[in-house]
PDB file of C-alpha atoms in Angstrom:
ATOM      1  CA  GLU A   1      88.387  30.863  60.208  1.00  0.00           C
ATOM      2  CA  THR A   2      87.408  34.226  60.595  1.00  0.00           C
ATOM      3  CA  THR A   3      88.326  36.531  63.737  1.00  0.00           C
ATOM      4  CA  VAL A   4      86.146  39.168  64.988  1.00  0.00           C
ATOM      5  CA  VAL A   5      87.965  41.881  67.226  1.00  0.00           C
ATOM      6  CA  THR A   6      85.490  44.797  68.541  1.00  0.00           C
ATOM      7  CA  ASP A   7      86.620  47.776  70.294  1.00  0.00           C
ATOM      8  CA  THR A   8      86.513  48.380  74.152  1.00  0.00           C
ATOM      9  CA  ILE A   9      83.412  49.380  75.700  1.00  0.00           C
ATOM     10  CA  VAL A  10      83.390  51.327  78.494  1.00  0.00           C
ATOM     11  CA  VAL A  11      80.059  51.730  80.399  1.00  0.00           C
ATOM     12  CA  ASP A  12      80.898  55.237  82.448  1.00  0.00           C
ATOM     13  CA  HIS A  13      77.702  56.575  84.385  1.00  0.00           C
ATOM     14  CA  THR A  14      79.720  58.377  87.018  1.00  0.00           C
ATOM     15  CA  ALA A  15      80.705  62.201  86.837  1.00  0.00           C
ATOM     16  CA  PRO A  16      83.317  63.599  87.244  1.00  0.00           C
ATOM     17  CA  VAL A  17      84.350  64.567  91.117  1.00  0.00           C
ATOM     18  CA  VAL A  18      85.383  68.385  91.102  1.00  0.00           C
ATOM     19  CA  VAL A  19      86.657  69.906  94.490  1.00  0.00           C
ATOM     20  CA  PRO A  20      87.833  72.926  95.287  1.00  0.00           C
ATOM     21  CA  ASP A  21      90.107  74.187  97.772  1.00  0.00           C
ATOM     22  CA  MET A  22      88.859  76.677  99.713  1.00  0.00           C
ATOM     23  CA  THR A  23      91.032  77.018 102.805  1.00  0.00           C
ATOM     24  CA  ASP A  24      91.913  81.334 101.332  1.00  0.00           C
ATOM     25  CA  PRO A  25      89.296  82.382  99.722  1.00  0.00           C
ATOM     26  CA  TYR A  26      91.306  85.292  99.016  1.00  0.00           C
ATOM     27  CA  ASP A  27      93.736  83.852  96.981  1.00  0.00           C
ATOM     28  CA  ASP A  28      94.401  81.305  93.920  1.00  0.00           C
ATOM     29  CA  ILE A  29      91.854  78.486  94.438  1.00  0.00           C
ATOM     30  CA  PRO A  30      93.400  75.065  93.242  1.00  0.00           C
ATOM     31  CA  VAL A  31      90.670  72.556  92.013  1.00  0.00           C
ATOM     32  CA  LYS A  32      90.938  68.914  92.310  1.00  0.00           C
ATOM     33  CA  VAL A  33      89.472  67.318  89.453  1.00  0.00           C
ATOM     34  CA  ASP A  34      89.101  63.080  89.919  1.00  0.00           C
ATOM     35  CA  ASP A  35      87.690  60.771  87.165  1.00  0.00           C
ATOM     36  CA  LYS A  36      89.501  58.042  85.207  1.00  0.00           C
ATOM     37  CA  TYR A  37      87.961  58.527  82.050  1.00  0.00           C
ATOM     38  CA  LEU A  38      88.447  62.392  82.560  1.00  0.00           C
ATOM     39  CA  ASP A  39      87.711  64.315  79.080  1.00  0.00           C
ATOM     40  CA  GLU A  40      88.099  68.202  79.426  1.00  0.00           C
ATOM     41  CA  VAL A  41      87.334  70.451  81.797  1.00  0.00           C
ATOM     42  CA  VAL A  42      86.547  73.919  80.613  1.00  0.00           C
ATOM     43  CA  VAL A  43      86.261  77.202  83.145  1.00  0.00           C
ATOM     44  CA  LYS A  44      84.699  80.175  82.466  1.00  0.00           C
ATOM     45  CA  ASP A  45      84.684  83.565  83.802  1.00  0.00           C
ATOM     46  CA  GLU A  46      81.424  85.498  84.985  1.00  0.00           C
ATOM     47  CA  ASP A  47      80.959  86.762  81.098  1.00  0.00           C
ATOM     48  CA  GLY A  48      81.133  83.176  79.589  1.00  0.00           C
ATOM     49  CA  ASN A  49      84.431  83.501  78.250  1.00  0.00           C
ATOM     50  CA  VAL A  50      86.525  80.434  78.171  1.00  0.00           C
ATOM     51  CA  VAL A  51      90.018  80.926  80.899  1.00  0.00           C
ATOM     52  CA  ASP A  52      93.294  79.639  80.439  1.00  0.00           C
ATOM     53  CA  VAL A  53      94.146  78.696  83.908  1.00  0.00           C
ATOM     54  CA  GLU A  54      97.402  77.205  84.668  1.00  0.00           C
ATOM     55  CA  THR A  55      97.698  73.501  86.886  1.00  0.00           C
ATOM     56  CA  ASP A  56      99.922  72.624  90.070  1.00  0.00           C
ATOM     57  CA  GLU A  57     102.200  69.916  90.759  1.00  0.00           C
ATOM     58  CA  ASN A  58      99.736  67.540  91.969  1.00  0.00           C
ATOM     59  CA  GLY A  59      97.606  68.273  88.920  1.00  0.00           C
ATOM     60  CA  ASN A  60      94.442  71.028  89.643  1.00  0.00           C
ATOM     61  CA  ILE A  61      93.698  73.487  88.097  1.00  0.00           C
ATOM     62  CA  ILE A  62      94.269  77.207  89.253  1.00  0.00           C
ATOM     63  CA  LEU A  63      91.695  79.513  89.543  1.00  0.00           C
ATOM     64  CA  PRO A  64      93.380  83.087  89.566  1.00  0.00           C
ATOM     65  CA  LYS A  65      92.299  86.073  91.779  1.00  0.00           C
ATOM     66  CA  ASP A  66      91.869  89.604  89.413  1.00  0.00           C
ATOM     67  CA  GLU A  67      93.622  91.790  91.533  1.00  0.00           C
ATOM     68  CA  THR A  68      91.716  94.622  89.404  1.00  0.00           C
ATOM     69  CA  LYS A  69      87.808  93.238  90.073  1.00  0.00           C
ATOM     70  CA  GLY A  70      88.163  91.832  92.989  1.00  0.00           C
ATOM     71  CA  GLU A  71      85.711  89.298  93.599  1.00  0.00           C
ATOM     72  CA  VAL A  72      85.264  87.075  90.926  1.00  0.00           C
ATOM     73  CA  THR A  73      83.686  83.625  89.991  1.00  0.00           C
ATOM     74  CA  TYR A  74      84.319  80.763  87.942  1.00  0.00           C
ATOM     75  CA  GLU A  75      82.177  78.000  86.398  1.00  0.00           C
ATOM     76  CA  VAL A  76      83.949  74.940  86.327  1.00  0.00           C
ATOM     77  CA  THR A  77      82.279  72.225  83.988  1.00  0.00           C
ATOM     78  CA  ALA A  78      84.687  68.772  84.002  1.00  0.00           C
ATOM     79  CA  THR A  79      83.226  65.972  81.368  1.00  0.00           C
ATOM     80  CA  ASP A  80      84.275  62.703  80.686  1.00  0.00           C
ATOM     81  CA  LYS A  81      84.409  60.409  77.644  1.00  0.00           C
ATOM     82  CA  ALA A  82      81.106  59.079  78.664  1.00  0.00           C
ATOM     83  CA  GLY A  83      79.745  62.324  78.644  1.00  0.00           C
ATOM     84  CA  ASN A  84      78.928  62.517  82.288  1.00  0.00           C
ATOM     85  CA  GLU A  85      79.731  66.022  83.319  1.00  0.00           C
ATOM     86  CA  THR A  86      79.905  68.044  86.488  1.00  0.00           C
ATOM     87  CA  VAL A  87      79.836  71.949  86.903  1.00  0.00           C
ATOM     88  CA  ILE A  88      80.550  73.897  89.935  1.00  0.00           C
ATOM     89  CA  THR A  89      80.863  77.809  90.679  1.00  0.00           C
ATOM     90  CA  VAL A  90      83.929  79.342  92.687  1.00  0.00           C
ATOM     91  CA  THR A  91      84.212  82.329  94.024  1.00  0.00           C
ATOM     92  CA  VAL A  92      87.614  83.638  94.710  1.00  0.00           C
ATOM     93  CA  LYS A  93      87.244  87.114  96.835  1.00  0.00           C
ATOM     94  CA  GLY A  94      88.678  89.687  96.200  1.00  0.00           C
ATOM     95  CA  ASP A  95      90.308  92.395  99.004  1.00  0.00           C
ATOM     96  CA  ASN A  96      91.280  95.995  97.573  1.00  0.00           C
ATOM     97  CA  ASN A  97      90.461  97.350 100.617  1.00  0.00           C
ATOM     98  CA  PRO A  98      93.538  98.908 102.769  1.00  0.00           C
ATOM     99  CA  PRO A  99      93.199  98.397 106.285  1.00  0.00           C
ATOM    100  CA  VAL A 100      91.281 101.171 109.197  1.00  0.00           C
ATOM    101  CA  LEU A 101      94.172 102.352 110.937  1.00  0.00           C
ATOM    102  CA  GLY A 102      93.349 104.596 114.447  1.00  0.00           C
ATOM    103  CA  MET A 103      96.341 106.075 116.920  1.00  0.00           C
ATOM    104  CA  THR A 104      95.673 106.537 119.992  1.00  0.00           C
ATOM    105  CA  SER A 105      97.343 108.105 123.468  1.00  0.00           C
ATOM    106  CA  SER A 106      97.660 106.966 127.286  1.00  0.00           C
ATOM    107  CA  THR A 107      97.490 110.736 127.750  1.00  0.00           C
ATOM    108  CA  GLY A 108      94.042 111.142 126.132  1.00  0.00           C
ATOM    109  CA  ASP A 109      94.828 113.793 123.602  1.00  0.00           C
ATOM    110  CA  ASP A 110      93.598 113.863 120.048  1.00  0.00           C
ATOM    111  CA  ILE A 111      96.401 112.907 118.769  1.00  0.00           C
ATOM    112  CA  THR A 112      95.478 113.200 115.178  1.00  0.00           C
ATOM    113  CA  ASP A 113      93.877 115.917 114.425  1.00  0.00           C
ATOM    114  CA  GLY A 114      96.280 118.159 112.738  1.00  0.00           C
ATOM    115  CA  GLU A 115      97.087 120.030 116.183  1.00  0.00           C
ATOM    116  CA  ASP A 116     100.760 119.940 117.823  1.00  0.00           C
ATOM    117  CA  ASP A 117     100.490 118.406 120.952  1.00  0.00           C
ATOM    118  CA  TYR A 118     102.026 119.040 123.938  1.00  0.00           C
ATOM    119  CA  ILE A 119     102.137 116.227 126.338  1.00  0.00           C
ATOM    120  CA  ASN A 120     104.428 116.769 130.213  1.00  0.00           C
ATOM    121  CA  ASP A 121     103.321 112.733 131.239  1.00  0.00           C
ATOM    122  CA  GLU A 122     106.222 110.964 132.423  1.00  0.00           C
ATOM    123  CA  LYS A 123     105.330 108.067 129.964  1.00  0.00           C
ATOM    124  CA  THR A 124     103.027 108.352 127.477  1.00  0.00           C
ATOM    125  CA  VAL A 125     101.860 105.293 125.182  1.00  0.00           C
ATOM    126  CA  ILE A 126     100.829 105.210 121.795  1.00  0.00           C
ATOM    127  CA  THR A 127      98.015 102.673 120.731  1.00  0.00           C
ATOM    128  CA  ILE A 128      97.789 101.759 117.313  1.00  0.00           C
ATOM    129  CA  THR A 129      94.518 100.104 116.517  1.00  0.00           C
ATOM    130  CA  ALA A 130      93.838  98.346 112.816  1.00  0.00           C
ATOM    131  CA  THR A 131      90.697  96.360 111.534  1.00  0.00           C
ATOM    132  CA  ASP A 132      89.890  94.317 108.173  1.00  0.00           C
ATOM    133  CA  ASP A 133      86.820  93.100 106.951  1.00  0.00           C
ATOM    134  CA  GLY A 134      88.287  91.277 103.919  1.00  0.00           C
ATOM    135  CA  THR A 135      91.426  89.419 104.467  1.00  0.00           C
ATOM    136  CA  GLY A 136      92.221  90.417 108.358  1.00  0.00           C
ATOM    137  CA  VAL A 137      95.144  92.351 109.478  1.00  0.00           C
ATOM    138  CA  LYS A 138      98.928  90.555 108.973  1.00  0.00           C
ATOM    139  CA  GLU A 139     100.856  92.956 110.835  1.00  0.00           C
ATOM    140  CA  ILE A 140     101.006  96.422 111.543  1.00  0.00           C
ATOM    141  CA  VAL A 141     104.931  98.793 112.191  1.00  0.00           C
ATOM    142  CA  TYR A 142     105.266 101.910 113.263  1.00  0.00           C
ATOM    143  CA  THR A 143     108.272 104.145 112.837  1.00  0.00           C
ATOM    144  CA  ILE A 144     109.527 106.813 116.082  1.00  0.00           C
ATOM    145  CA  THR A 145     111.297 109.934 115.410  1.00  0.00           C
ATOM    146  CA  LYS A 146     112.406 112.344 117.730  1.00  0.00           C
ATOM    147  CA  ASP A 147     114.056 116.009 117.103  1.00  0.00           C
ATOM    148  CA  GLY A 148     114.453 115.158 113.382  1.00  0.00           C
ATOM    149  CA  GLU A 149     116.023 111.695 113.583  1.00  0.00           C
ATOM    150  CA  VAL A 150     115.014 108.249 113.401  1.00  0.00           C
ATOM    151  CA  ILE A 151     114.885 106.636 116.353  1.00  0.00           C
ATOM    152  CA  ALA A 152     112.728 103.380 115.886  1.00  0.00           C
ATOM    153  CA  GLU A 153     111.904 102.398 112.613  1.00  0.00           C
ATOM    154  CA  ASN A 154     109.543  99.909 111.147  1.00  0.00           C
ATOM    155  CA  VAL A 155     109.360  97.750 114.476  1.00  0.00           C
ATOM    156  CA  THR A 156     106.317  94.998 114.738  1.00  0.00           C
ATOM    157  CA  TYR A 157     103.366  96.218 117.350  1.00  0.00           C
ATOM    158  CA  ASP A 158     101.655  94.097 119.169  1.00  0.00           C
ATOM    159  CA  GLU A 159      99.928  94.646 122.405  1.00  0.00           C
ATOM    160  CA  THR A 160     103.271  94.112 124.659  1.00  0.00           C
ATOM    161  CA  ASN A 161     105.177  96.179 122.070  1.00  0.00           C
ATOM    162  CA  LYS A 162     103.646  99.566 122.073  1.00  0.00           C
ATOM    163  CA  PRO A 163     105.220 103.343 120.931  1.00  0.00           C
ATOM    164  CA  VAL A 164     106.400 104.584 124.432  1.00  0.00           C
ATOM    165  CA  LEU A 165     107.396 108.177 124.917  1.00  0.00           C
ATOM    166  CA  THR A 166     109.652 108.995 127.975  1.00  0.00           C
ATOM    167  CA  GLU A 167     112.120 111.719 127.169  1.00  0.00           C
ATOM    168  CA  GLU A 168     111.596 115.109 126.644  1.00  0.00           C
ATOM    169  CA  GLY A 169     111.305 115.758 122.926  1.00  0.00           C
ATOM    170  CA  ILE A 170     109.474 116.731 119.546  1.00  0.00           C
ATOM    171  CA  TYR A 171     108.127 113.050 118.158  1.00  0.00           C
ATOM    172  CA  VAL A 172     106.332 111.554 115.417  1.00  0.00           C
ATOM    173  CA  VAL A 173     104.733 108.349 115.200  1.00  0.00           C
ATOM    174  CA  SER A 174     104.081 106.570 112.327  1.00  0.00           C
ATOM    175  CA  ALA A 175     102.212 103.307 111.854  1.00  0.00           C
ATOM    176  CA  LYS A 176     101.346 100.954 108.770  1.00  0.00           C
ATOM    177  CA  ALA A 177      99.269  97.884 108.315  1.00  0.00           C
ATOM    178  CA  THR A 178      99.178  95.234 106.048  1.00  0.00           C
ATOM    179  CA  ASP A 179      96.216  92.884 105.188  1.00  0.00           C
ATOM    180  CA  ASN A 180      96.481  89.257 103.801  1.00  0.00           C
ATOM    181  CA  GLY A 181      95.580  90.979 100.190  1.00  0.00           C
ATOM    182  CA  GLY A 182      98.512  92.771 100.580  1.00  0.00           C
ATOM    183  CA  ASN A 183      96.777  96.303 100.583  1.00  0.00           C
ATOM    184  CA  GLU A 184      98.786  98.666 103.385  1.00  0.00           C
ATOM    185  CA  ALA A 185      97.483 101.453 105.379  1.00  0.00           C
ATOM    186  CA  THR A 186      99.342 104.293 106.748  1.00  0.00           C
ATOM    187  CA  ILE A 187      98.914 106.941 109.419  1.00  0.00           C
ATOM    188  CA  SER A 188     101.144 109.503 111.071  1.00  0.00           C
ATOM    189  CA  SER A 189     100.157 111.390 114.471  1.00  0.00           C
ATOM    190  CA  ASP A 190     100.613 115.377 114.816  1.00  0.00           C
ATOM    191  CA  VAL A 191     103.775 116.468 115.856  1.00  0.00           C
ATOM    192  CA  ILE A 192     103.637 115.210 119.916  1.00  0.00           C
ATOM    193  CA  ILE A 193     106.007 117.477 122.088  1.00  0.00           C
ATOM    194  CA  VAL A 194     106.919 116.258 125.169  1.00  0.00           C
ATOM    195  CA  ASP A 195     107.689 119.088 127.529  1.00  0.00           C
ATOM    196  CA  LYS A 196     108.371 118.420 131.535  1.00  0.00           C
ATOM    197  CA  THR A 197     110.162 121.112 132.299  1.00  0.00           C
ATOM    198  CA  ALA A 198     107.898 123.776 134.045  1.00  0.00           C
ATOM    199  CA  PRO A 199     108.355 127.266 132.994  1.00  0.00           C
ATOM    200  CA  ALA A 200     111.609 129.498 134.986  1.00  0.00           C
ATOM    201  CA  VAL A 201     109.862 132.928 136.859  1.00  0.00           C
ATOM    202  CA  ILE A 202     112.684 135.105 137.930  1.00  0.00           C
ATOM    203  CA  PRO A 203     112.021 137.877 139.652  1.00  0.00           C
ATOM    204  CA  ASP A 204     114.552 141.055 139.969  1.00  0.00           C
ATOM    205  CA  THR A 205     114.587 142.314 143.306  1.00  0.00           C
ATOM    206  CA  THR A 206     117.272 144.694 143.267  1.00  0.00           C
ATOM    207  CA  THR A 207     114.275 147.388 143.605  1.00  0.00           C
ATOM    208  CA  PRO A 208     112.182 145.723 145.943  1.00  0.00           C
ATOM    209  CA  TYR A 209     110.220 149.076 147.048  1.00  0.00           C
ATOM    210  CA  GLU A 210     109.294 150.197 143.205  1.00  0.00           C
ATOM    211  CA  ASP A 211     107.132 147.939 140.247  1.00  0.00           C
ATOM    212  CA  THR A 212     108.599 144.485 140.150  1.00  0.00           C
ATOM    213  CA  LYS A 213     110.416 143.069 136.563  1.00  0.00           C
ATOM    214  CA  VAL A 214     109.535 139.335 136.369  1.00  0.00           C
ATOM    215  CA  ASN A 215     111.435 137.512 134.152  1.00  0.00           C
ATOM    216  CA  VAL A 216     109.377 134.630 132.438  1.00  0.00           C
ATOM    217  CA  SER A 217     110.812 131.897 130.020  1.00  0.00           C
ATOM    218  CA  ASP A 218     109.772 128.518 128.744  1.00  0.00           C
ATOM    219  CA  GLU A 219     110.543 127.137 125.637  1.00  0.00           C
ATOM    220  CA  TYR A 220     106.599 126.381 125.033  1.00  0.00           C
ATOM    221  CA  LEU A 221     105.038 128.916 126.944  1.00  0.00           C
ATOM    222  CA  ASP A 222     101.542 129.163 127.023  1.00  0.00           C
ATOM    223  CA  GLU A 223     100.065 132.325 129.376  1.00  0.00           C
ATOM    224  CA  VAL A 224     101.131 134.142 132.201  1.00  0.00           C
ATOM    225  CA  THR A 225      98.500 135.252 134.395  1.00  0.00           C
ATOM    226  CA  VAL A 226      99.174 137.148 137.721  1.00  0.00           C
ATOM    227  CA  ASN A 227      96.501 137.416 140.417  1.00  0.00           C
ATOM    228  CA  GLY A 228      93.982 135.559 137.935  1.00  0.00           C
ATOM    229  CA  GLU A 229      94.352 137.846 135.415  1.00  0.00           C
ATOM    230  CA  VAL A 230      96.220 136.989 131.980  1.00  0.00           C
ATOM    231  CA  VAL A 231      99.153 139.325 130.958  1.00  0.00           C
ATOM    232  CA  THR A 232     101.128 139.446 128.361  1.00  0.00           C
ATOM    233  CA  PRO A 233     104.959 139.304 128.717  1.00  0.00           C
ATOM    234  CA  ASP A 234     107.465 142.022 126.607  1.00  0.00           C
ATOM    235  CA  GLU A 235     109.758 140.965 123.969  1.00  0.00           C
ATOM    236  CA  ASN A 236     112.304 139.824 126.474  1.00  0.00           C
ATOM    237  CA  GLY A 237     109.729 138.219 128.872  1.00  0.00           C
ATOM    238  CA  ASN A 238     109.310 140.132 131.002  1.00  0.00           C
ATOM    239  CA  ILE A 239     106.084 141.615 133.140  1.00  0.00           C
ATOM    240  CA  MET A 240     106.079 144.154 135.422  1.00  0.00           C
ATOM    241  CA  MET A 241     104.298 143.937 139.060  1.00  0.00           C
TER     242      MET A 241
END
C-alpha cells in the first residue's frame, strides 16, 4: 500500500487591502494592511529608498512625518504569498511654517509700528489675530506687563478673554500662537502709555498787572499753545504771557 502526501494548494487571486488613515494628514499616518496570506510590506521614500517603519498595537504600519522635509510621499507595496500585489502612495503633509500673528487696539492706534502709543481712553481692548494655512491655530496666549511688572502671564486668548487696559500706566502686551504642528510665532505691542490725567496749568497771579508766568506740568507733555501759537516752556515748565 502506498501513501501519497500532497502539499496544500491555495488558490488566491485577491490582492492585499491597504488603507491609510488620513484623519490627520499632518501627523504620522497609520496604514492598515489586510490579507489572509500576507507575505511582506515594503515602504519606500520619494528617492526609492526602503524605509524601516514601525507598527502600532493594532498591527498597522506607521508612516512617519518628516520635520526636516515637511511634506513627504511614501510608496507602500503589500504582497501576499500568491504574488498578488497592492501599491499605494501616501503623502504625509508637512507644516514647518508658524502662524501669522497680528495685534490691534480698540483705539485705532497702530500698536505694532515701533513707536510709543499714548492713549487716554477709559478702556482699551487689544485684539490678537492668528492664521495658519497648514495645521491650523491650536492656541493663543498673551502676557501683559505694567510698569515693568508682569500682571498677566500666558493667559489663554479668545473672543471673550482679551487683554484690557484700564488703569494708567506703561504697558506692553505680548502674544504667542501655536499651530497643531507645534510651530510657534510671537508678537509684541509697542510701549502703550495709558494716561488719563490732563496737564496741570497754574498761572502765577501774584503780579496781575505784569506779564504772567504760567507753569505747565505733565509727565507726557506734548505741546503748549497760546492763542493758537505753539510756545516752548522753559526748563521749569514755565511760559510767560
